[in-house]
XYZ file of C-alpha atoms in Angstrom:
402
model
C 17.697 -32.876 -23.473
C 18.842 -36.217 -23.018
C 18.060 -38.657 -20.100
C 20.687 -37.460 -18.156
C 19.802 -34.075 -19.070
C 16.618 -34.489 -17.299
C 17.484 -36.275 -14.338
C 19.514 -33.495 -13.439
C 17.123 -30.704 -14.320
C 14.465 -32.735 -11.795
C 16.856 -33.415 -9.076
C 17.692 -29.678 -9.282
C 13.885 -28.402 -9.414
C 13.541 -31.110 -6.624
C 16.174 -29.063 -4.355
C 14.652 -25.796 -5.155
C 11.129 -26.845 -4.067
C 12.304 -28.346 -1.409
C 14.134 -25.135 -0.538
C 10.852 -22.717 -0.720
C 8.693 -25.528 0.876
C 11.356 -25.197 4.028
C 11.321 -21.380 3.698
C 7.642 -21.701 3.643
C 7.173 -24.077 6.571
C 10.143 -22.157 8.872
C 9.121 -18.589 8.420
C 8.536 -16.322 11.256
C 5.336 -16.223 13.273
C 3.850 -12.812 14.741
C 2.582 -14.331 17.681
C 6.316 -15.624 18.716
C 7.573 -12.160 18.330
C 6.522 -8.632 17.423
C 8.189 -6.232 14.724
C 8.182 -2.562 14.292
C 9.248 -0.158 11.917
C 9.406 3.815 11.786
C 7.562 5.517 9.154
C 8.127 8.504 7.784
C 6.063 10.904 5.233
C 8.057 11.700 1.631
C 6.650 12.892 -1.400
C 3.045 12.100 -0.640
C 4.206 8.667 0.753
C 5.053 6.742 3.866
C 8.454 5.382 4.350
C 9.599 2.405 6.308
C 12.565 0.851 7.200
C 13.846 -2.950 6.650
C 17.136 -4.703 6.241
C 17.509 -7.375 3.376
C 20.534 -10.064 3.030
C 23.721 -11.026 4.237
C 25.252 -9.275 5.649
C 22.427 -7.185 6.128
C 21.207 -4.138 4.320
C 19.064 -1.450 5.581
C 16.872 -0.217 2.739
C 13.773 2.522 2.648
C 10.621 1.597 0.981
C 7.487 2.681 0.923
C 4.384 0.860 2.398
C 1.246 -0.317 0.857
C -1.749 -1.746 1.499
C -2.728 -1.627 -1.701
C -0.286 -3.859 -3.572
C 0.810 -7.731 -2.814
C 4.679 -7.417 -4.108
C 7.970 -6.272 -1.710
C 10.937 -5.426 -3.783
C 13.854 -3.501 -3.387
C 16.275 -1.506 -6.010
C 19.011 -4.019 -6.856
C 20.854 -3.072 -9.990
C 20.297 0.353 -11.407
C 22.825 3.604 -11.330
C 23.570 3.212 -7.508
C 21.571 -0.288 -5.990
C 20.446 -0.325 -2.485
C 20.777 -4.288 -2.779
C 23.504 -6.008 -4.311
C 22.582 -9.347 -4.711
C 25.842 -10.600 -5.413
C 27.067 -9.195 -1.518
C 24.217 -11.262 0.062
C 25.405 -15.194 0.883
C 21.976 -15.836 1.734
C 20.510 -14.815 -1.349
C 19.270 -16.640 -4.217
C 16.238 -16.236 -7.068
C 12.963 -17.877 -8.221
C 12.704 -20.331 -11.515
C 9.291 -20.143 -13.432
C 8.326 -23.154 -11.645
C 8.508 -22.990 -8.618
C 5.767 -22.426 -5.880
C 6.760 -18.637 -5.328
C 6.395 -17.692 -8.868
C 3.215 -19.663 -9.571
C 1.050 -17.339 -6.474
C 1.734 -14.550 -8.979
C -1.034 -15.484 -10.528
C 0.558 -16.635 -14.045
C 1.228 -20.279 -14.641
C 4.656 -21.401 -16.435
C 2.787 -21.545 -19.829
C 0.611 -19.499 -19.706
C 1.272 -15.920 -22.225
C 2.148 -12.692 -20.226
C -0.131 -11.083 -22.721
C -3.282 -12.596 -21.479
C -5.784 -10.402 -19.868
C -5.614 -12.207 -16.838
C -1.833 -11.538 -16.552
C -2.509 -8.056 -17.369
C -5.559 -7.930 -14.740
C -3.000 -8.943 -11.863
C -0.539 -5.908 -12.799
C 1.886 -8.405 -12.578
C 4.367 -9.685 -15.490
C 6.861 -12.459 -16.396
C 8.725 -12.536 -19.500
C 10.784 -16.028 -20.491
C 9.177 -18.796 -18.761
C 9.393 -20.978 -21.712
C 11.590 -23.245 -19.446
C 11.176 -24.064 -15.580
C 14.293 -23.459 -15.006
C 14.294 -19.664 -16.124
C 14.337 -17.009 -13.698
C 10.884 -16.074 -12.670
C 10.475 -12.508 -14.077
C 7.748 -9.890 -12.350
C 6.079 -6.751 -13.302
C 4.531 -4.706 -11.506
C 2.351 -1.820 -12.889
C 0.828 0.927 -9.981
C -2.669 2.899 -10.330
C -0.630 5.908 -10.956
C 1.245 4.776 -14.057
C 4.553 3.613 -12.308
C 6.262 0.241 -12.603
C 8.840 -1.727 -11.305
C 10.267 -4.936 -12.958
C 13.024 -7.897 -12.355
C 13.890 -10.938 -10.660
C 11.779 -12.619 -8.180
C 14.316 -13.755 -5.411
C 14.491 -14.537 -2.025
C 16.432 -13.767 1.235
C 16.626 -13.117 4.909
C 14.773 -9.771 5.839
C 14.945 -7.801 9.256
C 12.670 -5.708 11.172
C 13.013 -3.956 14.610
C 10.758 -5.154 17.328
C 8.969 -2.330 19.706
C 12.564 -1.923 21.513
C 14.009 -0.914 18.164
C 16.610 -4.073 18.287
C 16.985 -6.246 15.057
C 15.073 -9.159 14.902
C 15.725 -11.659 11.727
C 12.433 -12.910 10.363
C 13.980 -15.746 7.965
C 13.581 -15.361 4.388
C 10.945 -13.348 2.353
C 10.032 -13.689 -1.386
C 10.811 -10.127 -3.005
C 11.340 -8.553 -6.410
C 14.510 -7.863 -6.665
C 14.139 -5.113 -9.167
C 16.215 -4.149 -12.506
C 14.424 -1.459 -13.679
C 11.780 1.254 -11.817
C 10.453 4.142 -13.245
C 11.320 7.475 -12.417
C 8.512 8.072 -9.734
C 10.553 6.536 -7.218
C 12.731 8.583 -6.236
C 14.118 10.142 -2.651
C 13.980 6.982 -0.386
C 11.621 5.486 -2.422
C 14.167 2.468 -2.883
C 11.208 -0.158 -2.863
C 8.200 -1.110 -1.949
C 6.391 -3.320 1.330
C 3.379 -5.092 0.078
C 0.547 -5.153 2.971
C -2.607 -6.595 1.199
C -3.884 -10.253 2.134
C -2.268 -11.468 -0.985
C 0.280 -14.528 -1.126
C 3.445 -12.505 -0.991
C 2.335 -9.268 0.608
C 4.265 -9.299 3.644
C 1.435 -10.078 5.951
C 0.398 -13.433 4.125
C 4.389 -14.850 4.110
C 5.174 -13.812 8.239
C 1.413 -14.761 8.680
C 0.604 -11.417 10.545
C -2.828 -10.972 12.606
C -2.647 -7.557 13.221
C -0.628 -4.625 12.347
C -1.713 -0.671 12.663
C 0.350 2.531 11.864
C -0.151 6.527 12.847
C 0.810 8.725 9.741
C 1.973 11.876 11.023
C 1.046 15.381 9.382
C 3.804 15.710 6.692
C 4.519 19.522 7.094
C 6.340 18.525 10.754
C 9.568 18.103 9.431
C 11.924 15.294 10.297
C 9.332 13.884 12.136
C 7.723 9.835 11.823
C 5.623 7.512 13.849
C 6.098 4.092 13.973
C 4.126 1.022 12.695
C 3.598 -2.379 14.325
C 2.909 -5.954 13.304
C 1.519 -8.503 16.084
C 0.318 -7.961 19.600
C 1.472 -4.271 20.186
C -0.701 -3.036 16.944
C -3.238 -0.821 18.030
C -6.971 -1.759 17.382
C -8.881 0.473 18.728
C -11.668 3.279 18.488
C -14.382 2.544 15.944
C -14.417 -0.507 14.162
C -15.623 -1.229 10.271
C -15.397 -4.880 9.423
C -13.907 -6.182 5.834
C -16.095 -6.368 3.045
C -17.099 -9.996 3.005
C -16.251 -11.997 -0.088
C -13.041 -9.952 -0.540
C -10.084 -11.534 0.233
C -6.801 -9.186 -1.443
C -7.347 -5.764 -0.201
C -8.770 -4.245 2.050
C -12.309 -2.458 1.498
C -15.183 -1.845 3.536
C -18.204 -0.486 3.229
C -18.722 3.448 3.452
C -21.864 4.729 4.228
C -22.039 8.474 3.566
C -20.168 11.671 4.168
C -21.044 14.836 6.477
C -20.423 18.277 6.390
C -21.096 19.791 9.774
C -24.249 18.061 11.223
C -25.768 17.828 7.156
C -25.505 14.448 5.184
C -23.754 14.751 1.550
C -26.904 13.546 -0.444
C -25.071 10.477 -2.480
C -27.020 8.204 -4.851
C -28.190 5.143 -2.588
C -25.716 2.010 -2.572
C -23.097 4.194 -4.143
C -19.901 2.774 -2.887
C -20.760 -0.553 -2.570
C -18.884 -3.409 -5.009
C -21.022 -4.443 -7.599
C -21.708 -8.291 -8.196
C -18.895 -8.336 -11.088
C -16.030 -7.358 -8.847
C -15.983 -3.489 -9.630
C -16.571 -0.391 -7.506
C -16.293 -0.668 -3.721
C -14.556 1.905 -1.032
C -10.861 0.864 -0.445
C -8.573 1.867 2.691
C -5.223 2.318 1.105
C -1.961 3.762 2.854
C 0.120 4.124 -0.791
C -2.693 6.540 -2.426
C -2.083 9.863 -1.298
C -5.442 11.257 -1.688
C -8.630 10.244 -1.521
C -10.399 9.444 -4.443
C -14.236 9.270 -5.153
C -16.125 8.720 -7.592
C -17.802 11.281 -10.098
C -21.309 10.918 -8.695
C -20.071 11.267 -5.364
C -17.321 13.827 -6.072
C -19.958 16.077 -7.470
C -22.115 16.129 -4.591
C -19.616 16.832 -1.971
C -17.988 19.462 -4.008
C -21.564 21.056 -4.701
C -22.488 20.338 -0.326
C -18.860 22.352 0.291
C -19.295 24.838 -1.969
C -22.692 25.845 -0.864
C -21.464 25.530 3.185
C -18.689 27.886 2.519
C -18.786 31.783 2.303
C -15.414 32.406 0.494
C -14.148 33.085 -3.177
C -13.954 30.059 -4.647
C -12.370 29.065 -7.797
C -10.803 26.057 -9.462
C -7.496 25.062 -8.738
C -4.095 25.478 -10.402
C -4.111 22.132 -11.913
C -7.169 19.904 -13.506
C -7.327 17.884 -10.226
C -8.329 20.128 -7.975
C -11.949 21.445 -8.934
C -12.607 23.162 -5.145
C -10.260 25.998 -4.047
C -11.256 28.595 -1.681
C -9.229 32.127 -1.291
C -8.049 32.892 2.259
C -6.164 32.277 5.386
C -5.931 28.714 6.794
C -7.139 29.974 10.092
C -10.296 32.091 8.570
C -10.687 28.338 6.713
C -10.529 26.407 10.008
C -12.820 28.466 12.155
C -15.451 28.970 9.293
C -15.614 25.416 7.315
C -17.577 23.036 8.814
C -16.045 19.184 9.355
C -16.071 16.631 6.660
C -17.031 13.531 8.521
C -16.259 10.083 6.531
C -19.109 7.611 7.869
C -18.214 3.817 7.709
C -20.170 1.102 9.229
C -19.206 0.711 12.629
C -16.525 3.964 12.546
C -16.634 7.448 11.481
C -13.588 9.539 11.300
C -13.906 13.249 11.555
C -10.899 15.034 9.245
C -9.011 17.913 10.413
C -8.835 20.771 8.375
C -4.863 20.101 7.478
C -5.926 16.849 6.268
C -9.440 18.297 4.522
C -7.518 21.459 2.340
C -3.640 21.886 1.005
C -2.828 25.216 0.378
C -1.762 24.920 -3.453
C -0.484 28.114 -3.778
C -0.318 30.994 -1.064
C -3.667 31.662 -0.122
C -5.450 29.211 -2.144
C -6.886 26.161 -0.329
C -7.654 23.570 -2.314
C -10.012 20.318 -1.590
C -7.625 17.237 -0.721
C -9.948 14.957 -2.555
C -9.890 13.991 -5.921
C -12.425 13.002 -8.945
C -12.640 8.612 -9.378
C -13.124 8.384 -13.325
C -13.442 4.430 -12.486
C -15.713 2.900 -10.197
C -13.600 2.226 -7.548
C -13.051 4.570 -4.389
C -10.158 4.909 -2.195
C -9.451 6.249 1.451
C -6.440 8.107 0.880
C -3.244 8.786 3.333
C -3.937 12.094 3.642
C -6.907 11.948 5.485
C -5.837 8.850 7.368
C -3.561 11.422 9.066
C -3.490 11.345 13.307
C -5.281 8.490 13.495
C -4.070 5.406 14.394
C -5.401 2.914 11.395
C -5.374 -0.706 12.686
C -5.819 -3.789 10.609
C -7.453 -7.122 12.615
C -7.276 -10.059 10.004
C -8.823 -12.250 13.011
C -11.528 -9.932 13.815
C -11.797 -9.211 10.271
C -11.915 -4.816 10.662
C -10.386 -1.980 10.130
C -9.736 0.304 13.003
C -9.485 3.989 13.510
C -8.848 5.689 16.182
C -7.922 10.180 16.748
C -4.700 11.315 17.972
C -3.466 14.770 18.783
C -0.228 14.168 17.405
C 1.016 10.584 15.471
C 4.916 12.004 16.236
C 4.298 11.553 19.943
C 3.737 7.670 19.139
């Protein structure tokens, strides 16, 4: 480059940080104003509703609290973005403040383990000026990849009217693998990470109600700010932990009998591994083997039915029967967190996978790590204090109502 070269290369990195610093500095605050979205369950998931660009475009994306990165479909078969229709749109170089709270620094290789650690990719960043380039990798194999860009995003607020939140750093995605499919046009990052959704609006609270998914058509809605509902028992944050959002579990019970579990056996070791996550994007819960054993052994031994193993390696407890001989016999699996227990229903304990075979809505951990699924998180309303620091759950008849 030649003197010139690089005046004009820094004046136009200049403009750009100067561009995400003001997007930064301007962006909306929960406490000014409240937004709201409807979810809805699909394929094992939880959709919600946003609009992205100008003028805007209403797109369908699942939420997680599990994962940091929003993005939305932009340029496959049929895009639910087009970029190139949105005035107000525009993308990330390698160098500038969005891209670095990925985690990867401009030089650093997108081999490295700590790129691969993050679940989170970019290809050429040889040069600032080169689009910023993500990857995203999920638990269950899935991925996502493309630009990371920014624009103006839109929520409804608790009177369902439109309310523009300014811009939002998103992926703006080129390629996603075939397990998103149905409305599954993207994704809304909730963890406490730098681009999650709740970190760039600066959220306090937020809660949602999933509804059962076998009433069809129906949804709940989900808030952010002052109308979120925190209430019923409370389990605060495990301390130290700053992305996600784990606590710490304390046992399970079946009936009025504690599941005997290996002392300390969800907590997060001192190297980062293990813990109990609450996670709305997992569909069921998962625990792990030593754990998983006992409460399939405690079940098994509470319940007078045929039992067998189920039609597919995941689920190892089935029982043969009715649902209703199932729900007047079984005794309740209680989940017992410190602070909060929540008692599961029996739609939201057993899934009938195949007629008259009622399989254990739990799955085996091979890892460490334990998560509270979605399923069981059903009719309750799950509320998330970053102030107060806890997770909230509180029993409804009927999440559809809300």
């Amino acid at each position: 480059m030649t003197a010139y070269d690089r005046i004009q290369a820094a004046a136009y990195r200049s403009v750009l940080r100067l561009n995400q610093i003001q997007s930064l500095t301007t962006t909306f605050s929960s406490s000014e104003q409240d937004i709201s979205s409807r979810i809805v369950p699909e394929n094992g998931e939880y959709i919600v509703t946003f609009s992205v660009g100008t003028p805007p475009t209403q797109v369908h994306a699942f939420m997680d609290t599990g994962s940091e990165v929003i993005w939305v479909k932009c340029s496959q078969r049929s895009p639910v973005f087009n970029p190139a229709k949105s005035s107000s749109y525009g993308h990330h170089p390698c160098d500038s403040l969005a891209c670095e709270a990925l985690g990867v620094r401009r030089r650093d290789p997108c081999d490295s383990l700590a790129c691969e650690a993050l679940g989170v990719r970019r290809r050429t960043c040889a040069e600032f000026l080169d689009p910023c380039y993500y990857r995203v990798r999920y638990g269950d194999g899935s991925t996502t990849e493309g630009t990371l860009s920014h624009d103006k995003f839109a929520f409804e607020d608790p009177e369902r009217n439109l309310v523009d939140v300014g811009h939002l750093d998103f992926g703006c995605s080129d390629y996603s693998s075939w397990h998103f499919v149905g409305n599954e046009a993207g994704a809304l990052g909730l963890s406490r990470q730098p681009l999650s959704l709740i970190s760039q609006l600066g959220i306090k609270k937020f809660s949602y109600c999933m509804v059962l998914p076998n009433n069809e058509g129906s949804g709940s809605r989900m808030y952010f700010g002052s109308e979120a509902v925190i209430s019923g028992g409370q389990t605060p944050f495990l301390e130290g932990e700053d992305r996600y959002y784990y606590v710490t579990l304390i046992g399970i019970r079946i009936g009025d009998q504690n599941v005997p579990l290996p002392d300390g056996i969800f907590n997060m070791t001192s190297d980062g591994e293990g813990g109990f996550m609450i996670d709305s994007g997992t569909t069921y819960t998962f625990l792990r083997s030593e754990a998983y054993d006992a409460l399939i052994k405690a079940l098994s031994e509470a319940i007078d039915f045929p039992q067998r193993r189920g039609p597919s390696e995941w689920f190892e407890l089935c029982f043969e029967g009715s649902f209703e001989d199932l729900e007047s016999a079984a005794p309740d699996v209680t989940f017992i967190f410190d602070g909060a227990e929540v008692i599961l229903m029996k739609q939201t304990t057993y899934i009938e996978a195949k007629k008259g075979l009622w399989c254990l809505a739990m799955l085996r951990s091979n890892e460490k790590l334990s998560i509270f699924g979605n399923v069981q998180q059903q009719n309750y309303f799950v509320g998330f204090d970053l102030e107060e620091q806890v997770v909230s759950f509180a029993p409804v008849d009927d999440c559809a109502t809300f």
